[in-house]
């Protein structure tokens, strides 16, 4: 690979980071607040789904040990 191509490829991460930073900075405060609220709600929902899965697995395991399945 030539030095010219390598130097241009090295600029890609910096360009992506600069683009993401400037794009995020342009968000209005209300949108940033909504995104933060969504992240909180999504994290809680994922935790509840995982907890339900553990409970279902435990009940199925208990049923198999008691001979109900």
Coordinates of N, CA and C in Angstrom, one line a residue:
X1 N 0.9 -1.2 0.0 CA 0.0 0.0 0.0 C 0.9 1.2 0.0
X2 N 0.6 2.2 -0.8 CA 1.4 3.4 -0.9 C 1.2 4.2 0.3
X3 N 2.2 5.1 0.5 CA 2.1 6.0 1.7 C 0.9 7.0 1.6
X4 N 0.6 7.4 0.3 CA -0.5 8.3 0.1 C -1.8 7.7 0.6
X5 N -2.0 6.4 0.2 CA -3.3 5.7 0.6 C -3.3 5.5 2.1
X6 N -2.2 5.1 2.6 CA -2.1 4.8 4.0 C -2.4 6.1 4.8
X7 N -1.8 7.2 4.4 CA -2.1 8.5 5.1 C -3.6 8.9 5.1
X8 N -4.2 8.6 3.9 CA -5.6 9.0 3.8 C -6.5 8.0 4.6
X9 N -6.1 6.7 4.7 CA -6.8 5.8 5.5 C -6.7 6.1 7.0
X10 N -5.6 6.7 7.4 CA -5.4 7.1 8.8 C -6.3 8.2 9.2
X11 N -6.7 9.0 8.2 CA -7.6 10.2 8.5 C -9.0 9.8 8.7
X12 N -9.4 8.6 8.3 CA -10.8 8.2 8.4 C -11.4 8.2 9.8
X13 N -10.7 7.6 10.8 CA -11.2 7.6 12.2 C -11.4 9.0 12.7
X14 N -10.5 9.9 12.4 CA -10.6 11.3 12.9 C -11.8 12.0 12.2
X15 N -12.0 11.7 11.0 CA -13.1 12.3 10.3 C -14.4 11.8 10.8
X16 N -14.5 10.5 11.1 CA -15.8 10.0 11.6 C -16.0 10.5 13.0
X17 N -15.0 10.6 13.8 CA -15.2 11.2 15.2 C -15.6 12.6 15.1
X18 N -15.0 13.4 14.2 CA -15.4 14.8 14.1 C -16.8 15.0 13.6
X19 N -17.2 14.1 12.7 CA -18.5 14.2 12.1 C -19.6 13.8 13.2
X20 N -19.3 12.8 14.0 CA -20.2 12.4 15.0 C -20.3 13.5 16.1
X21 N -19.2 14.1 16.5 CA -19.2 15.1 17.5 C -20.0 16.3 17.0
X22 N -19.8 16.7 15.8 CA -20.5 17.9 15.4 C -22.0 17.6 15.2
X23 N -22.3 16.4 14.7 CA -23.7 16.0 14.6 C -24.4 16.0 15.9
X24 N -23.7 15.5 16.9 CA -24.3 15.4 18.2 C -24.5 16.8 18.9
X25 N -23.5 17.6 18.6 CA -23.6 19.0 19.2 C -24.7 19.8 18.6
X26 N -25.2 19.4 17.5 CA -26.3 20.2 16.8 C -27.7 19.8 17.4
X27 N -27.8 18.8 18.2 CA -29.1 18.3 18.8 C -29.6 19.4 19.8
X28 N -30.9 19.7 19.7 CA -31.5 20.6 20.7 C -31.5 19.9 22.0
X29 N -31.5 20.7 23.1 CA -31.6 20.1 24.4 C -32.7 19.1 24.7
X30 N -33.9 19.4 24.1 CA -35.1 18.5 24.3 C -34.8 17.2 23.7
X31 N -34.1 17.1 22.6 CA -33.8 15.8 21.9 C -32.9 15.0 22.8
X32 N -31.8 15.7 23.3 CA -30.9 15.0 24.1 C -31.5 14.5 25.4
X33 N -32.5 15.2 25.9 CA -33.2 14.7 27.1 C -34.1 13.5 26.7
X34 N -34.7 13.6 25.6 CA -35.5 12.4 25.1 C -34.7 11.2 24.9
X35 N -33.5 11.4 24.4 CA -32.6 10.2 24.1 C -32.2 9.6 25.4
X36 N -31.8 10.5 26.4 CA -31.4 10.0 27.7 C -32.6 9.2 28.4
X37 N -33.8 9.7 28.3 CA -35.0 9.0 28.8 C -35.2 7.7 28.2
X38 N -35.0 7.7 26.8 CA -35.2 6.4 26.1 C -34.1 5.4 26.6
X39 N -32.9 5.8 26.7 CA -31.8 4.9 27.2 C -32.2 4.3 28.5
X40 N -32.7 5.1 29.4 CA -33.1 4.6 30.7 C -34.2 3.6 30.6
X41 N -35.2 4.0 29.9 CA -36.4 3.0 29.7 C -35.9 1.8 29.0
X42 N -35.1 1.8 28.0 CA -34.7 0.6 27.3 C -33.8 -0.3 28.2
X43 N -33.0 0.3 29.0 CA -32.2 -0.5 29.9 C -33.0 -1.2 30.9
X44 N -34.1 -0.5 31.4 CA -35.0 -1.1 32.4 C -35.8 -2.2 31.7
X45 N -36.2 -2.0 30.5 CA -37.0 -3.0 29.8 C -36.1 -4.3 29.5
X46 N -34.9 -4.1 29.2 CA -34.0 -5.2 28.9 C -33.8 -6.0 30.2
X47 N -33.6 -5.3 31.3 CA -33.5 -6.0 32.6 C -34.7 -6.8 33.0
X48 N -35.9 -6.2 32.7 CA -37.1 -6.9 33.1 C -37.2 -8.2 32.2
X49 N -36.9 -8.1 30.9 CA -37.0 -9.2 30.0 C -36.0 -10.3 30.4
X50 N -34.8 -9.9 30.8 CA -33.8 -10.9 31.3 C -34.3 -11.6 32.5
X51 N -34.8 -10.8 33.5 CA -35.4 -11.3 34.7 C -36.5 -12.3 34.5
X52 N -37.4 -12.0 33.5 CA -38.5 -12.9 33.2 C -37.9 -14.2 32.6
X53 N -36.9 -14.1 31.8 CA -36.3 -15.3 31.2 C -35.7 -16.2 32.3
X54 N -35.1 -15.6 33.3 CA -34.5 -16.4 34.4 C -35.6 -17.1 35.2
X55 N -36.7 -16.4 35.4 CA -37.8 -17.0 36.2 C -38.4 -18.1 35.4
X56 N -38.6 -17.9 34.1 CA -39.2 -19.0 33.3 C -38.3 -20.2 33.2
X57 N -37.0 -19.9 33.1 CA -36.0 -21.0 33.1 C -36.0 -21.8 34.4
X58 N -36.1 -21.0 35.5 CA -36.2 -21.7 36.8 C -37.4 -22.5 37.0
X59 N -38.5 -22.0 36.6 CA -39.8 -22.8 36.7 C -39.7 -24.0 35.8
X60 N -39.2 -23.9 34.6 CA -39.0 -25.1 33.8 C -38.1 -26.1 34.4
X61 N -37.0 -25.6 35.0 CA -36.0 -26.5 35.7 C -36.7 -27.2 36.9
X62 N -37.5 -26.5 37.6 CA -38.2 -27.1 38.8 C -39.2 -28.1 38.3
X63 N -39.9 -27.8 37.3 CA -40.9 -28.8 36.7 C -40.2 -30.0 36.3
X64 N -39.1 -29.9 35.6 CA -38.4 -31.2 35.2 C -37.9 -32.0 36.4
X65 N -37.4 -31.3 37.4 CA -36.9 -32.0 38.6 C -38.1 -32.7 39.4
X66 N -39.3 -32.2 39.3 CA -40.4 -32.7 40.0 C -41.1 -33.7 39.1
X67 N -40.7 -33.9 37.9 CA -41.3 -34.9 37.1 C -42.6 -34.5 36.4
X68 N -42.8 -33.2 36.3 CA -44.0 -32.6 35.7 C -43.8 -32.4 34.2
X69 N -42.7 -32.7 33.8 CA -42.4 -32.4 32.4 C -41.6 -33.5 31.8

